[in-house]
PDB file of C-alpha atoms in Angstrom:
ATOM      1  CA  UNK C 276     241.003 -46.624 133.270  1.00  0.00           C
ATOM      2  CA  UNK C 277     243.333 -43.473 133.032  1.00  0.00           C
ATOM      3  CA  UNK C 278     240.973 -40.356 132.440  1.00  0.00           C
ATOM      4  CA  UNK C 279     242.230 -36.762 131.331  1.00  0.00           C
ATOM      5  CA  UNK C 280     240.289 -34.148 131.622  1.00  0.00           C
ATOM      6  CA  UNK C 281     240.944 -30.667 130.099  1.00  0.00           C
ATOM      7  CA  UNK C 282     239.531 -27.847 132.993  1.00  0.00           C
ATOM      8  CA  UNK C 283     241.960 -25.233 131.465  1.00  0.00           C
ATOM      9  CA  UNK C 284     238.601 -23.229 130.441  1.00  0.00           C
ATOM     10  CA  UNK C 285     237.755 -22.618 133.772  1.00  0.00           C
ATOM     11  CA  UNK C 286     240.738 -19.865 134.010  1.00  0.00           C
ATOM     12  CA  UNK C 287     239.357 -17.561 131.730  1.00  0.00           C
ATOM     13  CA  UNK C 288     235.914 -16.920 132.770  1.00  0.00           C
ATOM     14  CA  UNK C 289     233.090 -18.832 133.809  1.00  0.00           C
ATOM     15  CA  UNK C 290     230.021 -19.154 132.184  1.00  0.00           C
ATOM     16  CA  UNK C 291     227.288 -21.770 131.407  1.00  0.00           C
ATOM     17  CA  UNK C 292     229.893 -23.627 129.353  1.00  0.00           C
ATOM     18  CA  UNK C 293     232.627 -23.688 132.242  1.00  0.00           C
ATOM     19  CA  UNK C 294     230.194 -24.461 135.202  1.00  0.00           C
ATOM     20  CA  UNK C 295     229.045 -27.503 132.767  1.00  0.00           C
ATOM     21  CA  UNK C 296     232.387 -28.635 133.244  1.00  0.00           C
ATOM     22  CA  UNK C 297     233.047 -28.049 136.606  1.00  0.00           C
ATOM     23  CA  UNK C 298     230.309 -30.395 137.106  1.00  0.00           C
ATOM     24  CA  UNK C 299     231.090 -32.584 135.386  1.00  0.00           C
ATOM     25  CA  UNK C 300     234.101 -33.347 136.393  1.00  0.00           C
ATOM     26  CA  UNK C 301     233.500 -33.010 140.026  1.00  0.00           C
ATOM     27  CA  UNK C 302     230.474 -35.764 139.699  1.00  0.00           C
ATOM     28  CA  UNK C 303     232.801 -38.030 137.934  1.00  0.00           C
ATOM     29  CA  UNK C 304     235.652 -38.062 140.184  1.00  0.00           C
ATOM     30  CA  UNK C 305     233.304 -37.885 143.365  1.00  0.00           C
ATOM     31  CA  UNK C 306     230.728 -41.203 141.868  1.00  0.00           C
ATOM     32  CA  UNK C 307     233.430 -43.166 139.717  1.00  0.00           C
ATOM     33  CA  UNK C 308     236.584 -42.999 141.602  1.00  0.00           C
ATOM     34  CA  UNK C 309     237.587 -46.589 140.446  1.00  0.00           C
ATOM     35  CA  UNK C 310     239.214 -44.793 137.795  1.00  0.00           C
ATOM     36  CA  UNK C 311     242.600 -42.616 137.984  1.00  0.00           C
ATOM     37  CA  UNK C 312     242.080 -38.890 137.144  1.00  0.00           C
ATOM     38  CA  UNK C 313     244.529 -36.069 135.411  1.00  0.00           C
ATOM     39  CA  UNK C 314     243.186 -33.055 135.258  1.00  0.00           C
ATOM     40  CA  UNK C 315     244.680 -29.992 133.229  1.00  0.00           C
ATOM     41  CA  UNK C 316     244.467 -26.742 134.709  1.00  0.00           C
ATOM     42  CA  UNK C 317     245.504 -23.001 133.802  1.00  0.00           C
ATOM     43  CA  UNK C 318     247.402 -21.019 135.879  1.00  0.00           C
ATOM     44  CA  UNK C 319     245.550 -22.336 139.021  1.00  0.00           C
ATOM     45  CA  UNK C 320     243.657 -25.137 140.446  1.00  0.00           C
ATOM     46  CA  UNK C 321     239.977 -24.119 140.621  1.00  0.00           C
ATOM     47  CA  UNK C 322     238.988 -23.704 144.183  1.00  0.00           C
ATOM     48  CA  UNK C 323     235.972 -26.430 143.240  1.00  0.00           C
ATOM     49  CA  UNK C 324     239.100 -29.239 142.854  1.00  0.00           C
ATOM     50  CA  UNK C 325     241.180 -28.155 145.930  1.00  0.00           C
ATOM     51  CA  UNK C 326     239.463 -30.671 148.536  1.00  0.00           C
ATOM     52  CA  UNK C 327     239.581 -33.641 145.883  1.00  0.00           C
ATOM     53  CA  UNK C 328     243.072 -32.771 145.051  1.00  0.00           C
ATOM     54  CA  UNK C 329     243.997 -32.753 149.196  1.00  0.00           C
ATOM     55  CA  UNK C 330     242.568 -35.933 149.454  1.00  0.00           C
ATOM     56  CA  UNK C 331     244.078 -37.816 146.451  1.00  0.00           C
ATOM     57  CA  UNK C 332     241.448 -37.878 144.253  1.00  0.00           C
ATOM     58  CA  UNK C 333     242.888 -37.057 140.959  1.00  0.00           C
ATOM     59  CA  UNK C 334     246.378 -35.785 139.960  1.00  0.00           C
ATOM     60  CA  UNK C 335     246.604 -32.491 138.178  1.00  0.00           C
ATOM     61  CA  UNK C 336     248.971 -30.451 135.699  1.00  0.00           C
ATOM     62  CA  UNK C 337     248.963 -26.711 135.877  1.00  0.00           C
ATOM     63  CA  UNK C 338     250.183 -25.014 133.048  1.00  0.00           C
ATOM     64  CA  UNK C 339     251.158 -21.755 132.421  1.00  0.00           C
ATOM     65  CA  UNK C 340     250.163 -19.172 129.953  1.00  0.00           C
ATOM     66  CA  UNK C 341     248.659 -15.383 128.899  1.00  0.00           C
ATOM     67  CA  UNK C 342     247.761 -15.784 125.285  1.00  0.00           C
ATOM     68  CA  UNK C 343     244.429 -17.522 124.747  1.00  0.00           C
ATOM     69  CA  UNK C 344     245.164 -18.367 121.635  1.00  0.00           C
ATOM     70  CA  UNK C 345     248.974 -19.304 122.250  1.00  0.00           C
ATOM     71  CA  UNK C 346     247.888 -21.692 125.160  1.00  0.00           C
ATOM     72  CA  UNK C 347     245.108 -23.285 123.812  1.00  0.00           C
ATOM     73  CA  UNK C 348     246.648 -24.382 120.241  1.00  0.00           C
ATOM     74  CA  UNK C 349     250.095 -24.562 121.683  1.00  0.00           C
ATOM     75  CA  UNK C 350     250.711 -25.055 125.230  1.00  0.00           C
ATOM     76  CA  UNK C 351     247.676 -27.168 125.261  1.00  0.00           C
ATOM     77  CA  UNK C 352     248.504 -29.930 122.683  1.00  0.00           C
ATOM     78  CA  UNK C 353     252.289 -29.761 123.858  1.00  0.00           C
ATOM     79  CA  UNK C 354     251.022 -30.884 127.419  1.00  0.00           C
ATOM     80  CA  UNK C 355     248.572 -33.387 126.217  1.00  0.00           C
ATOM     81  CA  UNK C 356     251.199 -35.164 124.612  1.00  0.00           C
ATOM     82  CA  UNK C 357     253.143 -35.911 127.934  1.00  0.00           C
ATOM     83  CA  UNK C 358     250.408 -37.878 129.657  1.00  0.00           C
ATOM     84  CA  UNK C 359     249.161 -40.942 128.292  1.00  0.00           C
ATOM     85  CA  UNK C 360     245.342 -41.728 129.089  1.00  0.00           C
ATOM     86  CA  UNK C 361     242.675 -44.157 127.980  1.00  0.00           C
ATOM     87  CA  UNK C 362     240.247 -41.351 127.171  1.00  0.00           C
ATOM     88  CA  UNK C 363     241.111 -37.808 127.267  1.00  0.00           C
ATOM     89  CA  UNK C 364     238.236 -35.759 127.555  1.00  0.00           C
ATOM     90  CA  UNK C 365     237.066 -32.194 126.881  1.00  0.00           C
ATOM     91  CA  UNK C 366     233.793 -30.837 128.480  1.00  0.00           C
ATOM     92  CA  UNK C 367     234.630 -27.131 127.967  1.00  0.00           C
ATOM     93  CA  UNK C 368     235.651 -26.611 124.629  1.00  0.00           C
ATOM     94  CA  UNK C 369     236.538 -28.743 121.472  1.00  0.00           C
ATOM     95  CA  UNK C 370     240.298 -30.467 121.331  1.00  0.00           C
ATOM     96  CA  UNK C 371     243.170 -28.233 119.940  1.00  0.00           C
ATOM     97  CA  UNK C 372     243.632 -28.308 116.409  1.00  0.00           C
ATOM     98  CA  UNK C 373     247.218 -29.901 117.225  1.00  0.00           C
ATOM     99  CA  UNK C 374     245.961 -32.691 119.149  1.00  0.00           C
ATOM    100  CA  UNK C 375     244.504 -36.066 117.696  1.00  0.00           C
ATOM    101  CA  UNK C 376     243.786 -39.019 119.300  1.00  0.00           C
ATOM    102  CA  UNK C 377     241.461 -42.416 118.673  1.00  0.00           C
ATOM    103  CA  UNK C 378     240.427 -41.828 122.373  1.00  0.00           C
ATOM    104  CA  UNK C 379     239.349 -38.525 122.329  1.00  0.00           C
ATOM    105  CA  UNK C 380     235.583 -37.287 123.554  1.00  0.00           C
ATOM    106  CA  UNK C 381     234.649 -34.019 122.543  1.00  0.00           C
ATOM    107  CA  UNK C 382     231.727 -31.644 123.641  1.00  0.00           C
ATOM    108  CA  UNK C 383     229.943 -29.970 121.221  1.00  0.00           C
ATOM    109  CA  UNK C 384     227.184 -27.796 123.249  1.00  0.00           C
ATOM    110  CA  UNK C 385     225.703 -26.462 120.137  1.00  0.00           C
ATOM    111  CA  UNK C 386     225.641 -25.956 116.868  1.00  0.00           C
ATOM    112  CA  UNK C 387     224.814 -21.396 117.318  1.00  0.00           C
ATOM    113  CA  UNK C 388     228.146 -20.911 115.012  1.00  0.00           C
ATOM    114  CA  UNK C 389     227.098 -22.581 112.496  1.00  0.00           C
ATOM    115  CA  UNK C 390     223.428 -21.703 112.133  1.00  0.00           C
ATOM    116  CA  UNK C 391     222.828 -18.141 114.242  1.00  0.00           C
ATOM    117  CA  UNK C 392     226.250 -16.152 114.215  1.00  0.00           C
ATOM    118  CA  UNK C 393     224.970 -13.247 113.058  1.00  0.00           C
ATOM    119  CA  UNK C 394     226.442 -10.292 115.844  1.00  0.00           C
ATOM    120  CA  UNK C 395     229.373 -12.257 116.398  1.00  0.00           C
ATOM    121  CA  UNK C 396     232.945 -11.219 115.519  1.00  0.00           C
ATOM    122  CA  UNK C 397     233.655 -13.192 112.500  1.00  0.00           C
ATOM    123  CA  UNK C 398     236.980 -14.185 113.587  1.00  0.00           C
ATOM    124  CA  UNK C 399     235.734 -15.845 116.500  1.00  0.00           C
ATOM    125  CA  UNK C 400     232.808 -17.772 114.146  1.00  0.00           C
ATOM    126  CA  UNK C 401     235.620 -19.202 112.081  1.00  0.00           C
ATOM    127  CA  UNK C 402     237.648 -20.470 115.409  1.00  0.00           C
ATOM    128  CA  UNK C 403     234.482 -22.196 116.709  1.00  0.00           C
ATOM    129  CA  UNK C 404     233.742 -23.998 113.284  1.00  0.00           C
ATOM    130  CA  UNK C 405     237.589 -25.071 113.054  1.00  0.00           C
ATOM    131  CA  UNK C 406     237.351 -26.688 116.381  1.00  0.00           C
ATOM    132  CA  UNK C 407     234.026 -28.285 115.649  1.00  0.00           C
ATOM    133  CA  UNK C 408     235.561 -29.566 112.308  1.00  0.00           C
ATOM    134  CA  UNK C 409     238.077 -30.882 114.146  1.00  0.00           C
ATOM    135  CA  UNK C 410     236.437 -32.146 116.722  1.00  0.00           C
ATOM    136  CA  UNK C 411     233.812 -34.044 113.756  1.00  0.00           C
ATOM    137  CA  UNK C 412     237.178 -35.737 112.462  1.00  0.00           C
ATOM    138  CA  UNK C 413     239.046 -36.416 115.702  1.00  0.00           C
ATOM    139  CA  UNK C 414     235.903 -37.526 118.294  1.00  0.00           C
ATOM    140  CA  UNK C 415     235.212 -41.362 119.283  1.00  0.00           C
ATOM    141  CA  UNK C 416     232.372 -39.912 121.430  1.00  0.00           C
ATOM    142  CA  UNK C 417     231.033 -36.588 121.131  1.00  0.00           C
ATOM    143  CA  UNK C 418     228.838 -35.009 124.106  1.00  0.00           C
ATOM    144  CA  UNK C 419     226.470 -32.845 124.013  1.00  0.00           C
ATOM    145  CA  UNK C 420     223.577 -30.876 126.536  1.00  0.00           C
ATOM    146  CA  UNK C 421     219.866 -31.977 124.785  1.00  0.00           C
ATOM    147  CA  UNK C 422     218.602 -34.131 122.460  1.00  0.00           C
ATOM    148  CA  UNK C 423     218.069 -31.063 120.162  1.00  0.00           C
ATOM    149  CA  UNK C 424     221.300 -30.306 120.179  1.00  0.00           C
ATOM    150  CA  UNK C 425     222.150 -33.862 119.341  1.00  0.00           C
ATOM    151  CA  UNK C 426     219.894 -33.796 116.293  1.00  0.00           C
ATOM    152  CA  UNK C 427     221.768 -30.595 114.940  1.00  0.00           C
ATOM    153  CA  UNK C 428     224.488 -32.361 115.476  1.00  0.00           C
ATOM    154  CA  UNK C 429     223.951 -35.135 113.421  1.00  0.00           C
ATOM    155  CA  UNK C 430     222.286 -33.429 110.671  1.00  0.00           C
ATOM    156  CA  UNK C 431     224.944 -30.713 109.614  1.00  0.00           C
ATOM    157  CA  UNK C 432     228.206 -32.440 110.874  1.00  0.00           C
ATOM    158  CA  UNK C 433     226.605 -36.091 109.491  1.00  0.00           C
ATOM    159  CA  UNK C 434     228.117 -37.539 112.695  1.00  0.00           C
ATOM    160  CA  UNK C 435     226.528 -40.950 113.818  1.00  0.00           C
ATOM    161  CA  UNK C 436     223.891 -40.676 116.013  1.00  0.00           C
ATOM    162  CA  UNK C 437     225.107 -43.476 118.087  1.00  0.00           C
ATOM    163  CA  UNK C 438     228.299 -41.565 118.310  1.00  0.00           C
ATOM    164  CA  UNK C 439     226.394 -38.719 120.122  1.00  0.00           C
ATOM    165  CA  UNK C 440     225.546 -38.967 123.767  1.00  0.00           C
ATOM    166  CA  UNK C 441     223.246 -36.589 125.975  1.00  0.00           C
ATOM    167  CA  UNK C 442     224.244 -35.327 129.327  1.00  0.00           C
ATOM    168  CA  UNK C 443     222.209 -32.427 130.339  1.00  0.00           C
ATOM    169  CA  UNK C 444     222.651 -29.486 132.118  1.00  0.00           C
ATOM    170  CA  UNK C 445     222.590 -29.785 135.803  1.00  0.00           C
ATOM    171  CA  UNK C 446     221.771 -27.010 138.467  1.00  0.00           C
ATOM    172  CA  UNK C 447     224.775 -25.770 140.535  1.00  0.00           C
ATOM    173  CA  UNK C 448     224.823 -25.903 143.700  1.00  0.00           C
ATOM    174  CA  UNK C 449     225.305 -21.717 143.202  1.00  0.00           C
ATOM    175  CA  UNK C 450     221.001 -21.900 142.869  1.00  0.00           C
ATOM    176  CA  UNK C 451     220.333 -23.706 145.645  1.00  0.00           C
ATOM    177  CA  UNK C 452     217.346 -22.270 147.823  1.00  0.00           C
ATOM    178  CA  UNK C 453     218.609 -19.559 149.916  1.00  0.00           C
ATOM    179  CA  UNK C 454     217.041 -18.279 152.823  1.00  0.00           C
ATOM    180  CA  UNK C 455     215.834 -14.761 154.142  1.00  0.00           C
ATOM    181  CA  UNK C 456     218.972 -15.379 156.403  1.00  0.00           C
ATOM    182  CA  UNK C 457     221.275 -15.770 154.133  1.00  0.00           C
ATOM    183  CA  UNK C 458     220.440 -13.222 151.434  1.00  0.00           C
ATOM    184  CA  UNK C 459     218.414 -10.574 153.562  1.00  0.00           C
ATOM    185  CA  UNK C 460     216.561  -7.787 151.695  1.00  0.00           C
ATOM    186  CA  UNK C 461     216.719  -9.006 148.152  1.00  0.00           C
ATOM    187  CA  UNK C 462     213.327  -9.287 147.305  1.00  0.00           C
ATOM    188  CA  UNK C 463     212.658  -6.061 148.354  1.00  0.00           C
ATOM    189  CA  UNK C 464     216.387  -4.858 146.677  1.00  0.00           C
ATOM    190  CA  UNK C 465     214.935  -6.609 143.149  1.00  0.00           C
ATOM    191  CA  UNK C 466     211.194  -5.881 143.784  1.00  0.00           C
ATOM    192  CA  UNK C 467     210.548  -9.648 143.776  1.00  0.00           C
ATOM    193  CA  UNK C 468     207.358 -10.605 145.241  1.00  0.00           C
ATOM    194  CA  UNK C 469     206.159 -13.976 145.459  1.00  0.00           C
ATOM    195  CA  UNK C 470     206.604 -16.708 142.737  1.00  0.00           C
ATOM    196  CA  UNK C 471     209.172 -15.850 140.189  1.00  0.00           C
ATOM    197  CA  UNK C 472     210.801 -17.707 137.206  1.00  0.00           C
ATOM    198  CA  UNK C 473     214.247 -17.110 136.325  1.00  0.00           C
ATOM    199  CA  UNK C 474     216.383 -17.133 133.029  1.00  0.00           C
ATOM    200  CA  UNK C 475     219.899 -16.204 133.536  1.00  0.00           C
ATOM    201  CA  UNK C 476     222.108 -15.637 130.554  1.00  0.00           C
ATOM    202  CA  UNK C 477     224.456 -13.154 129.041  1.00  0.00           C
ATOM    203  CA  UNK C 478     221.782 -10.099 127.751  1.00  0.00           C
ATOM    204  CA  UNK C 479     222.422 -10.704 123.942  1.00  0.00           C
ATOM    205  CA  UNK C 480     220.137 -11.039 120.700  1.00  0.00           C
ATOM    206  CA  UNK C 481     221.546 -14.338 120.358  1.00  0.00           C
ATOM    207  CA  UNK C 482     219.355 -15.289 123.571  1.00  0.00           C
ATOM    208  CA  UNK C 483     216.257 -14.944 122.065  1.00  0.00           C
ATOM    209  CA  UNK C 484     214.748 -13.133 124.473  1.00  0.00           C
ATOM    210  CA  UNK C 485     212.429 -11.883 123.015  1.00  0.00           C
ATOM    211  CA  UNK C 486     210.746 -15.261 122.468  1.00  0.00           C
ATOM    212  CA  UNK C 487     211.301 -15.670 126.091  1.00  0.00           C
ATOM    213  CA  UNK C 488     209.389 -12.281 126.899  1.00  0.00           C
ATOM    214  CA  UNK C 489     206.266 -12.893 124.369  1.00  0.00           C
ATOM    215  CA  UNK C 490     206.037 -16.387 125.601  1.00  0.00           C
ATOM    216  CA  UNK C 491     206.115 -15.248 128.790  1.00  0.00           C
ATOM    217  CA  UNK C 492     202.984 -12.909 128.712  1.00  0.00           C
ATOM    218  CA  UNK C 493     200.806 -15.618 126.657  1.00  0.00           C
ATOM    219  CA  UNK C 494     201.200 -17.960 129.830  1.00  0.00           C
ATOM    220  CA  UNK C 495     198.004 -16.591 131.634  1.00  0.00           C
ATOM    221  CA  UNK C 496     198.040 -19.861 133.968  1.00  0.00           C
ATOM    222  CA  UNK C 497     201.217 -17.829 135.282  1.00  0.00           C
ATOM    223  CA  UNK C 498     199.545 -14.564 136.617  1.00  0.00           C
ATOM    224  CA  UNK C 499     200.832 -13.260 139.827  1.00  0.00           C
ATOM    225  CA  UNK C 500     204.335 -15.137 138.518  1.00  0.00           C
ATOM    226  CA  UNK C 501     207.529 -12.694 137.987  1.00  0.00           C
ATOM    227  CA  UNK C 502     209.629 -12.968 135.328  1.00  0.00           C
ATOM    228  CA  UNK C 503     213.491 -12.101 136.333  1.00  0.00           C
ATOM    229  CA  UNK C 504     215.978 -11.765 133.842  1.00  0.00           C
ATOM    230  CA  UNK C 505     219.508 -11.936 134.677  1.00  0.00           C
ATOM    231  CA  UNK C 506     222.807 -12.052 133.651  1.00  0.00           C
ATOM    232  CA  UNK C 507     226.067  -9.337 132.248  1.00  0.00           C
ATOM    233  CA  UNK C 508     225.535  -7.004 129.132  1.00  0.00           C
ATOM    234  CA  UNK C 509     226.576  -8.776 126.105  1.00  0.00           C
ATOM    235  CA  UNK C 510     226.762  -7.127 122.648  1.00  0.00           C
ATOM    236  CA  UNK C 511     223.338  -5.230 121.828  1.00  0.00           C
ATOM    237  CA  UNK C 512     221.467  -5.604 125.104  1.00  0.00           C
ATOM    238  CA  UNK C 513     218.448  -3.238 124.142  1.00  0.00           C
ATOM    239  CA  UNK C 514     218.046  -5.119 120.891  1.00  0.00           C
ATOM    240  CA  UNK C 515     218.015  -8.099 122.764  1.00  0.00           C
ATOM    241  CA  UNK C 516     214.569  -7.166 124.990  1.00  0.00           C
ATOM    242  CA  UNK C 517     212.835  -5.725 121.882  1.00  0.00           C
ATOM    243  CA  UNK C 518     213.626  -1.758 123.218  1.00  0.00           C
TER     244      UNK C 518
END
């Protein structure tokens, strides 16, 4: 089976949504390599495909561009056009509006723009609905991160449920365990002392941190626990922790 895989995302920044796709892709070249692999890239190869790409793992297509907007409605569909696959795949972000295809599988992480926009710059609400839209009329399969999501899915979009399949978020291998070797001083750099749970996110309202917070301080099986919130300054961080 010919796979293509859009990783373009990955160029721009990287965030939950872009480490979702790293992952994915890495864990199906790595556990399915029965299959022959394209993978579309911006600029650059990401340094997490540079081994798999040395050893003949996949084949790749970087292409160039500046504009966001430019590249991903135009420079985007224009390449997809030039390789023929069996499935062609987006894990990032929705399909360009210019590209259609029976054998497309979109992932929709969630359905925030839709239901709990408010803060965000409208322009960038209406974007996110087109591509959902689009990706509603243009999907065979559509992937998402939790059954909740799924649900929301189905219920505003009307999409099949069957049409709607679950892969959840997996822990990078960024978290793993470190030791007092390898990260000396933190604790005492963070004041973090013993047993800690951690959320890290952009600091936003749309976080609901809040919730997170008051939730938090009911949990009185949890005393002697830390709670360690983490993550860059998004719009309104003050708002966001109640202050």
């Amino acid at each position: 089976m010919r796979i293509l895989i859009d990783m373009t995302a990955v160029f721009d920044h990287l965030t939950g949504v872009e480490r979702f796709a790293i992952n994915i892709a890495e864990n199906l070249i790595r556990q399915h390599g029965e299959h022959e692999y394209t993978l579309l890239f911006k600029n650059e190869v990401h340094p997490a495909f540079r081994g798999l790409l040395a050893d003949g793992r996949f084949r790749c297509d970087v292409l160039k561009g500046t504009n966001k907007l430019l590249f991903n409605q135009w420079v985007l569909p224009r390449a997809l056009l030039r390789h023929e696959a069996d499935v062609y795949f987006f894990p990032a972000f929705c399909a360009p509006w210019l590209f259609r295809s029976s054998a497309t599988v979109n992932t929709i992480h969630d359905m925030s723009d839709f239901e709990c926009f408010e803060g965000k710059a409208f322009l960038k609400v209406l974007y996110s609905r087109l591509g959902i839209l689009h990706a509603k009329r243009c999907s065979k399969k559509i992937v998402t991160v939790s059954e909740f999501s799924k649900g929301r899915i189905r219920d505003l979009l009307g999409v099949p449920e069957e049409s709607i399949h679950v892969v959840y978020n997996g822990v990078s291998a960024a978290f793993d365990a470190q030791t007092a070797d390898d990260a000396p001083g933190w604790r005492e750099r963070y004041g973090i002392a013993g047993d800690y749970l951690l959320s890290v996110c952009t600091i936003e309202p749309r976080k609901n941190l809040r919730l997170l917070v008051d939730t938090f301080r009911r949990m009185r099986p949890l005393d002697g626990v830390q709670l360690v919130l983490c993550g860059r300054m998004g719009w309104n961080p003050s708002a966001s922790l109640g202050r």
